Short mmCIF file of C-alpha atoms and ligand atoms in Angstrom, two decimals:
data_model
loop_
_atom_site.label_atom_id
_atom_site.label_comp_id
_atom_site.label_asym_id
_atom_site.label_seq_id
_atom_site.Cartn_x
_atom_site.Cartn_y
_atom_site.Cartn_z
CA UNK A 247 10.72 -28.60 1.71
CA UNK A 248 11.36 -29.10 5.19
CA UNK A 249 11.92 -26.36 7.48
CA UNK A 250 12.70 -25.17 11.16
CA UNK A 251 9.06 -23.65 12.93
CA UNK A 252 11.62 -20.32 12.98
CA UNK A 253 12.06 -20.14 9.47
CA UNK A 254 8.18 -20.04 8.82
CA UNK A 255 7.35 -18.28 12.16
CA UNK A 256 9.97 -15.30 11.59
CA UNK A 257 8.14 -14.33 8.20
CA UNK A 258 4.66 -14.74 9.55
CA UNK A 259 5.41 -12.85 12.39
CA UNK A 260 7.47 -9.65 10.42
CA UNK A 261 4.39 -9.87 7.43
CA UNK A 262 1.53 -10.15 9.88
CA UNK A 263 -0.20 -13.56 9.09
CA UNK A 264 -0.86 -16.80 11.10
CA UNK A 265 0.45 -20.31 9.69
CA UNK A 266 -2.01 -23.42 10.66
CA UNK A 267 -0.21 -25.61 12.68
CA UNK A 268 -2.48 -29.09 12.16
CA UNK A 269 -2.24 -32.46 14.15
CA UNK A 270 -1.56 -35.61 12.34
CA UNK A 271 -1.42 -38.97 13.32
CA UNK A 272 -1.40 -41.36 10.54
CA UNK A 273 -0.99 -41.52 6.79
CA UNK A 274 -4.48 -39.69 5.69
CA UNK A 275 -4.03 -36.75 7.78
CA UNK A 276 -1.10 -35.68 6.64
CA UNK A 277 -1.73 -36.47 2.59
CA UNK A 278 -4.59 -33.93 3.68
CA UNK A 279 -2.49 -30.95 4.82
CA UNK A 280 0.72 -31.35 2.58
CA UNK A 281 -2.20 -31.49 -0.30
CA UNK A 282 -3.96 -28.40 1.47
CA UNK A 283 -0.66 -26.51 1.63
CA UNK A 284 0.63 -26.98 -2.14
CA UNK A 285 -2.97 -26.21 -3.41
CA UNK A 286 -3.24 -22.65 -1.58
CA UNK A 287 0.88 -22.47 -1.64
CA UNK A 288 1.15 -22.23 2.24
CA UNK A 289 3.62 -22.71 4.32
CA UNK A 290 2.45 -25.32 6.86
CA UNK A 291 3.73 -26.86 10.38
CA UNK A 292 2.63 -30.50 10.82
CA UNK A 293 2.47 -31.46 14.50
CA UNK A 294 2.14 -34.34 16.41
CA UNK A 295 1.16 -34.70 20.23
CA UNK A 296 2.42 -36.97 22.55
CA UNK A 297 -0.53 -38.95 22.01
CA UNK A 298 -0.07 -39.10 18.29
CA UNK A 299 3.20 -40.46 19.32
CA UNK A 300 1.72 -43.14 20.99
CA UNK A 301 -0.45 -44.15 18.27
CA UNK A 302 1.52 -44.16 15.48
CA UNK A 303 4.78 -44.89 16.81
CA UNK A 304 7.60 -41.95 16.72
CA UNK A 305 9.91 -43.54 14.06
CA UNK A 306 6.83 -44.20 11.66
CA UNK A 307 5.23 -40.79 11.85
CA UNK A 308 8.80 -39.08 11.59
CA UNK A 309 9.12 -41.14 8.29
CA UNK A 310 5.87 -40.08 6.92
CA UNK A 311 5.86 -37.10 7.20
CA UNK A 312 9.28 -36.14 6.77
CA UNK A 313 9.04 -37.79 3.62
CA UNK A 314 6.22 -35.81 2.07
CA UNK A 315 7.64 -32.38 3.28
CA UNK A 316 10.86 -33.26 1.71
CA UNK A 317 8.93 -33.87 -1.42
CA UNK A 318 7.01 -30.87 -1.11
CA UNK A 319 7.04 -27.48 -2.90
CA UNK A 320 6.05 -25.36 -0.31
CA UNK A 321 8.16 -25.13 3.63
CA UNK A 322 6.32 -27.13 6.33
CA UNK A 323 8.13 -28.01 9.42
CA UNK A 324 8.13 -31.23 11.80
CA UNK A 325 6.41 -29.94 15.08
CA UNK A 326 6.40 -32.25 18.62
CA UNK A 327 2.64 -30.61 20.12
CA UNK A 328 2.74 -30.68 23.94
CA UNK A 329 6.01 -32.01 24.83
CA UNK A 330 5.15 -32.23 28.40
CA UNK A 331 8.02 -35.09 28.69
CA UNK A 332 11.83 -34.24 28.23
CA UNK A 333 12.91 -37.72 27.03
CA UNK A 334 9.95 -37.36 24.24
CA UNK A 335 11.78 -34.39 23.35
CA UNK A 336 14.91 -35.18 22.99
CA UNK A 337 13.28 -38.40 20.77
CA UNK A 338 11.66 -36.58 18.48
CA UNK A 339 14.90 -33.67 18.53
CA UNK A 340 17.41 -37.24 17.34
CA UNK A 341 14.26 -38.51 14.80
CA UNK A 342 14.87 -35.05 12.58
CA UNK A 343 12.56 -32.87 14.09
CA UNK A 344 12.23 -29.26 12.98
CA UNK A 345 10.05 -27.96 16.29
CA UNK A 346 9.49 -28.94 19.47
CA UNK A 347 7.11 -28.18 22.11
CA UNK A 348 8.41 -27.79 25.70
CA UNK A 349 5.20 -27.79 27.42
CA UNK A 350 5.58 -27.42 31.08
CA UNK A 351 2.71 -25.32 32.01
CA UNK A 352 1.82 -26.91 34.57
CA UNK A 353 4.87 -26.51 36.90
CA UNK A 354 5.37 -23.91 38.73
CA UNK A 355 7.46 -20.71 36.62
CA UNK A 356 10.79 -21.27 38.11
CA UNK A 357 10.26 -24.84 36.68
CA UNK A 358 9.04 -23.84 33.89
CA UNK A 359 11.44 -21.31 32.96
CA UNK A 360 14.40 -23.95 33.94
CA UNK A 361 13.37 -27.11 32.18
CA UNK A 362 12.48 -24.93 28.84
CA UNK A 363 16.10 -23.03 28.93
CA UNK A 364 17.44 -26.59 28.88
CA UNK A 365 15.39 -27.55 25.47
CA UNK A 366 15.98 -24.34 23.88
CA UNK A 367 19.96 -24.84 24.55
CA UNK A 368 19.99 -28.34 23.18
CA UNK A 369 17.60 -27.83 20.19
CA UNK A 370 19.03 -24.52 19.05
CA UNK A 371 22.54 -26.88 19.32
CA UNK A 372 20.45 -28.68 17.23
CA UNK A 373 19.69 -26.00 14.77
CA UNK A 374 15.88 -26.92 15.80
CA UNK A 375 13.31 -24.53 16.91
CA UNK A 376 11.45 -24.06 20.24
CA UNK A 377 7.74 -23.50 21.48
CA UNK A 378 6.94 -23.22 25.24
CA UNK A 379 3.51 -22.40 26.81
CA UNK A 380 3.24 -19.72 29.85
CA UNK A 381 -0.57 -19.26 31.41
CA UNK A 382 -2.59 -22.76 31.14
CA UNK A 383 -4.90 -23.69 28.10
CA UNK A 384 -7.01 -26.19 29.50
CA UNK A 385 -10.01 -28.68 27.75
CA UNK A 386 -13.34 -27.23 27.13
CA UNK A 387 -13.91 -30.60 29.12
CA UNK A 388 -11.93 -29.13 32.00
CA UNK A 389 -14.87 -28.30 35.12
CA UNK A 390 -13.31 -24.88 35.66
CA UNK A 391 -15.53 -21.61 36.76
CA UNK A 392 -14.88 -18.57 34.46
CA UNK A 393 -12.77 -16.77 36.82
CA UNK A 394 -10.61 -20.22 37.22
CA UNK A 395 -9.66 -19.57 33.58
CA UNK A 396 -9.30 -16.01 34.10
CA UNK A 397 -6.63 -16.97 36.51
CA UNK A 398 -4.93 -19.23 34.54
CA UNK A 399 -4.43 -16.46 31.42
CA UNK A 400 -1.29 -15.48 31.00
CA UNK A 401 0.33 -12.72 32.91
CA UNK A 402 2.29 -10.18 30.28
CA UNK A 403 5.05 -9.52 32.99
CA UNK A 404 5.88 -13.56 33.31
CA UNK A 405 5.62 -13.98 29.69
CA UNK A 406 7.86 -11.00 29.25
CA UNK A 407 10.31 -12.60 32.13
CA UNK A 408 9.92 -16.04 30.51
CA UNK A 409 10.52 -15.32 26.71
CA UNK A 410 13.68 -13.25 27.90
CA UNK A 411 15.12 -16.02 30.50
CA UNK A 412 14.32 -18.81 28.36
CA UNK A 413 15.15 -17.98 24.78
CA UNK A 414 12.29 -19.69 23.24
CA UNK A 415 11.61 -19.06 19.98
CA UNK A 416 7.85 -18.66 19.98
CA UNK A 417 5.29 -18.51 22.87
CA UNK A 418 1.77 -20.51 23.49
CA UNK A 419 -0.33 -17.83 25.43
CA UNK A 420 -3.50 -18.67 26.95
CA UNK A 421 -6.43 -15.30 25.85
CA UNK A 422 -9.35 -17.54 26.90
CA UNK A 423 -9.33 -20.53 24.82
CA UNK A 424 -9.11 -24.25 25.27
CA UNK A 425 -9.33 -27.49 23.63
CA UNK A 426 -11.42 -29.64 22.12
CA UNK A 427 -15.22 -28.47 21.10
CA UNK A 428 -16.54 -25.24 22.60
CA UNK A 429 -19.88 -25.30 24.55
CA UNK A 430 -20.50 -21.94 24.36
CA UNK A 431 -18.87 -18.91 22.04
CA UNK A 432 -15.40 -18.74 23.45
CA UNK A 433 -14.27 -15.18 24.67
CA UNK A 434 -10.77 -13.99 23.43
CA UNK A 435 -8.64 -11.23 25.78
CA UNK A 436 -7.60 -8.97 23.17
CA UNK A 437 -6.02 -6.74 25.38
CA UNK A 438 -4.17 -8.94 26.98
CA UNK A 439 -2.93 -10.77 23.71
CA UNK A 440 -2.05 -6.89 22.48
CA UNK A 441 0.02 -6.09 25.53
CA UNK A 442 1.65 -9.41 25.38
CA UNK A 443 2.67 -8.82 21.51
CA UNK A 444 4.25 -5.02 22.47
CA UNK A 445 6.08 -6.38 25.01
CA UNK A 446 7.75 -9.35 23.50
CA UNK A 447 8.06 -9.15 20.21
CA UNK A 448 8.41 -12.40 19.23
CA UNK A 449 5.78 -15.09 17.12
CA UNK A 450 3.03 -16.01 19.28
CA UNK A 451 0.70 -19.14 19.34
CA UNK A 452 -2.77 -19.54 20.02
CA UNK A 453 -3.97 -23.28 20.75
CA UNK A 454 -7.48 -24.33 21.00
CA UNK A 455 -8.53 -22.38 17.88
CA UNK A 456 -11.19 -24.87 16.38
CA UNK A 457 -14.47 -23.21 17.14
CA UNK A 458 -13.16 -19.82 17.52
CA UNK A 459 -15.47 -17.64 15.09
CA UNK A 460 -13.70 -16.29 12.18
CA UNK A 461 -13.92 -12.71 13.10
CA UNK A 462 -12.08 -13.47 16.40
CA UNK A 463 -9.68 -15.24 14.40
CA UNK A 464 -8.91 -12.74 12.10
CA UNK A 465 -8.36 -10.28 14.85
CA UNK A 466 -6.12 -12.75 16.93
CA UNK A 467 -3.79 -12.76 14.01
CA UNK A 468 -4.04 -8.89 13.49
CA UNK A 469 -2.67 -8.55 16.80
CA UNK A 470 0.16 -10.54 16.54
CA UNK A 471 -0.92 -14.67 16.73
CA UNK A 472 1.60 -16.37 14.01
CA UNK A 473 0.56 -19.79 14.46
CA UNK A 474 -2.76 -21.78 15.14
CA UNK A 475 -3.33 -24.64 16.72
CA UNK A 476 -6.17 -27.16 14.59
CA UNK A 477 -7.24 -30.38 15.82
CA UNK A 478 -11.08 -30.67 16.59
CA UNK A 479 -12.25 -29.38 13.18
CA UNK A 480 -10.43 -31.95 11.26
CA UNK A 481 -11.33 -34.86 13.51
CA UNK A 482 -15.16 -33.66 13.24
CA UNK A 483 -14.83 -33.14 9.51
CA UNK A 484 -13.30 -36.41 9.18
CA UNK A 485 -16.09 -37.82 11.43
CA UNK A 486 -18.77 -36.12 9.37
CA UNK A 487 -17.74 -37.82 5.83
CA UNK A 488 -17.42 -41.06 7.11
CA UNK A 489 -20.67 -41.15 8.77
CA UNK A 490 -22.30 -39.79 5.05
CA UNK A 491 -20.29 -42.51 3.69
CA UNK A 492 -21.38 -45.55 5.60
CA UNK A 493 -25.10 -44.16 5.33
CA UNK A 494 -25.04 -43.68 1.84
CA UNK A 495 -23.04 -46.88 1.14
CA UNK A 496 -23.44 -49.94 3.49
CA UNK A 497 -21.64 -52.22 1.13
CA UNK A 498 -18.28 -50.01 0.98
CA UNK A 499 -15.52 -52.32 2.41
CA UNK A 500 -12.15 -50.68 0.78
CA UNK A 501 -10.58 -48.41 2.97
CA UNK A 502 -9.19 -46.47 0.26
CA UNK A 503 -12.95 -45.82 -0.78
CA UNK A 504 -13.64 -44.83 2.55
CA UNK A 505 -10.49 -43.04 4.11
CA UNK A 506 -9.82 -41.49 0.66
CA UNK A 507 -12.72 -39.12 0.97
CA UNK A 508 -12.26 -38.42 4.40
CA UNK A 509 -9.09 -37.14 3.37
CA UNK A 510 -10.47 -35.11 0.60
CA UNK A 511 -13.37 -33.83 3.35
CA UNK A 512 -10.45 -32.78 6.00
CA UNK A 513 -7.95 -31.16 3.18
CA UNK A 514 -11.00 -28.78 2.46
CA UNK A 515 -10.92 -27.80 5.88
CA UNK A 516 -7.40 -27.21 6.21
CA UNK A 517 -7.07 -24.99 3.19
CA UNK A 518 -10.20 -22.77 4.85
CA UNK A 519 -8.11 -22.27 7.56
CA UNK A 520 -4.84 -21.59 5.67
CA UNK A 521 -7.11 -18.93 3.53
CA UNK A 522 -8.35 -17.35 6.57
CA UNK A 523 -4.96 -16.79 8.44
CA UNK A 524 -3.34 -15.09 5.63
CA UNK A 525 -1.06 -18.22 5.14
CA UNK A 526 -2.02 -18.70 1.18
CA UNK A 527 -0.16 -17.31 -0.79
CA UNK A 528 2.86 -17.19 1.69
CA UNK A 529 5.04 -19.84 0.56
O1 PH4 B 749 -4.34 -26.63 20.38
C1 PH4 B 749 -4.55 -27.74 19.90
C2 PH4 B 749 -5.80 -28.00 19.07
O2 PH4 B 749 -6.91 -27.41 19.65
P1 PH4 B 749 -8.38 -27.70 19.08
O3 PH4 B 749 -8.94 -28.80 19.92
O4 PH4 B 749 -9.12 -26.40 19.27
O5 PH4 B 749 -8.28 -28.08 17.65
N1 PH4 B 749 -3.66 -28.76 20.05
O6 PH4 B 749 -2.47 -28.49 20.64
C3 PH4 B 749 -3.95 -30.14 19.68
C4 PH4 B 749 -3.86 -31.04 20.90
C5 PH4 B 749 -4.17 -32.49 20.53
O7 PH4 B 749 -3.84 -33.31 21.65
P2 PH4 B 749 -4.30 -34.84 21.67
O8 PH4 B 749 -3.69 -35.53 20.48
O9 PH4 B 749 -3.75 -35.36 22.98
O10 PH4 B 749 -5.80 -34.86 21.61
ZN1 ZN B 750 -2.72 -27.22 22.26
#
C-alpha cells in the first residue's frame, strides 16, 4: 500500500530498525524492490533523484511506481531523493508523492532553514512527509582532504536548531560518508551520530550507505539511523549480471532475457539490505 515516509519512519524510529530507501529509475528497478519488499515483508521507500527524474520523465515514474505500491501488500512510500530544486518539489508534491527531499545543503543555514520551513508547510498541507539534509554528504569522487569532510559533518547544535525551526520530519546527517563507490573503508562518527539522536529525537537518515561494512551498518542503525540511502550496490549488481550474461550468451537479443535477470540479480541485493537493517519482518 502506499504510504507517507512518516508513517514508515515513525515505527522504525520508536522499534529501532532502519528501512532501505532504494533509487529507481525505470520499470526493472522497481519490480526489483516491490518484489524484495513482499518477499522479506518490509516496509520499503522507493526514491527517485532529480536525475531519475530526468530520465524517466516525472509523470511516467510517478505512474509506475505508484501503481505497484498501490498493488502491494506491504507500505512503501513515493520518495523525491535530493530535491535541490523547489519547482521539482512542488512537481513531484501535485504527481502524488508521499516524501520529498528538500535538499539545500549547500546554502548557507539561514537559507537552508528558510527554503525547507516553506516545503515542510506546503507538504504537511499536503498530508506529505519531509526530509532535509544539514552538514554536506559529498561524492567519494569529490577531491576533498579528510579534514574538508570533517568540516562539512554535521554540527549537533545546527541540527538541533534546524529540526526545531524547520519542522522536518526526518533529517539526512552527514557521520563521514558519501556517494557513489568507496576508495577506501569509510569511517563513521558514532559519536557524533549518538549526540545528534539524544538531542533530536526524531528519524534520522544516512545517505551514501553502499560500501559501508555491515558491522558499521548495524551500529548506525543501533544508534538511531531509520532510513538508508542504496544506490551504488544495485547499479553494480545490475552491472555485474549483465556483463555474466553477455559473456555467457553472445546471441541473447530479448531484453526480457537480459533485463529480467538483472532484476532478479538486484532484488537479491535489496532484500540483503532489508535483512540487515531490521526492516524484514516489519511490515
Ligand atoms: O545516498 C544515496 C545513495 O548512496 P550510494 O551511492 O552509497 O548508494 N542517494 O541519495 C542516491 C543518489 C543518487 O543520485 P543520482 O541519481 O544523481 O546518481
Ligand atoms: Zn544521497
Amino acid at each position: 500500500m502506499l504510504v507517507t515516509g512518516i508513517e514508515i519512519l515513525e515505527k522504525a524510529h520508536k522499534e529501532g530498525y532502519a528501512v532501505g530507501a532504494f533509487n529507481t529509475s525505470n520499470l526493472e528497478i522497481t519490480q526489483a524492490i516491490v518484489e524484495a519488499a513482499e518477499e522479506t515483508k518490509s516496509p520499503v521507500i522507493i526514491q527517485v533523484s532529480e536525475g531519475g527524474l530526468k530520465y524517466a520523465g516525472i509523470e511516467t515514474i510517478s505512474a509506475i511506481v505508484r501503481t505497484m505500491a498501490e498493488k502491494a501488500s506491504v507500505p512503501i512510500a513515493l520518495h523525491l531523493d535530493h530535491g535541490t530544486d523547489f519547482n521539482t518539489v512542488m512537481k513531484c508534491l501535485r504527481n502524488g508523492w508521499t516524501s520529498v527531499m528538500m535538499d539545500a545543503s549547500k546554502l548557507p543555514l539561514e537559507e537552508n532553514i528558510k527554503v525547507t520551513k516553506t516545503v515542510v508547510q506546503i507538504a504537511h498541507g499536503m498530508g506529505v512527509s519531509v526530509e532535509a539534509e544539514i552538514g554536506k554528504i559529498g561524492g567519494t569522487e569529490d577531491n576533498i582532504t579528510v579534514d574538508e569532510r570533517e568540516a562539512a559533518m554535521t554540527d549537533p547544535q545546527e541540527a538541533l536548531k534546524f529540526a526545531k525551526e524547520t519542522g522536518v520530519d526526518y533529517l539526512a546527517i552527514a557521520i563521514g560518508t558519501a556517494h557513489g563507490p568507496y576508495k577506501g573503508e569509510p569511517k563513521l562518527d558514532f559519536d557524533r551520530l549518538k549526540k545528534i539522536k539524544e538531542m533530536l529525537n526524531i528519524p534520522l537518515v544516512l545517505h551514501g550507505a553502499s560500501g559501508v561494512p555491515e558491522e558499521a551498518i548495524k551500529k548506525a542503525v543501533s544508534l538511531g539511523i531509520n532510513k538508508i540511502n542504496i544506490d551504488t550496490d544495485i547499479r553494480q549488481a545490475f552491472a555485474r549480471r549483465l556483463r555474466d550474461l553477455l559473456e555467457k550468451d553472445s546471441e541473447v537479443y530479448d531484453p526480457r532475457k537480459i533485463l529480467g535477470p538483472c532484476r532478479d540479480a538486484m532484488k537479491e541485493v535489496i532484500k540483503q539490505k532489508m535483512i540487515l537493517f531490521g526492516a524484514a519482518g516489519k511490515a
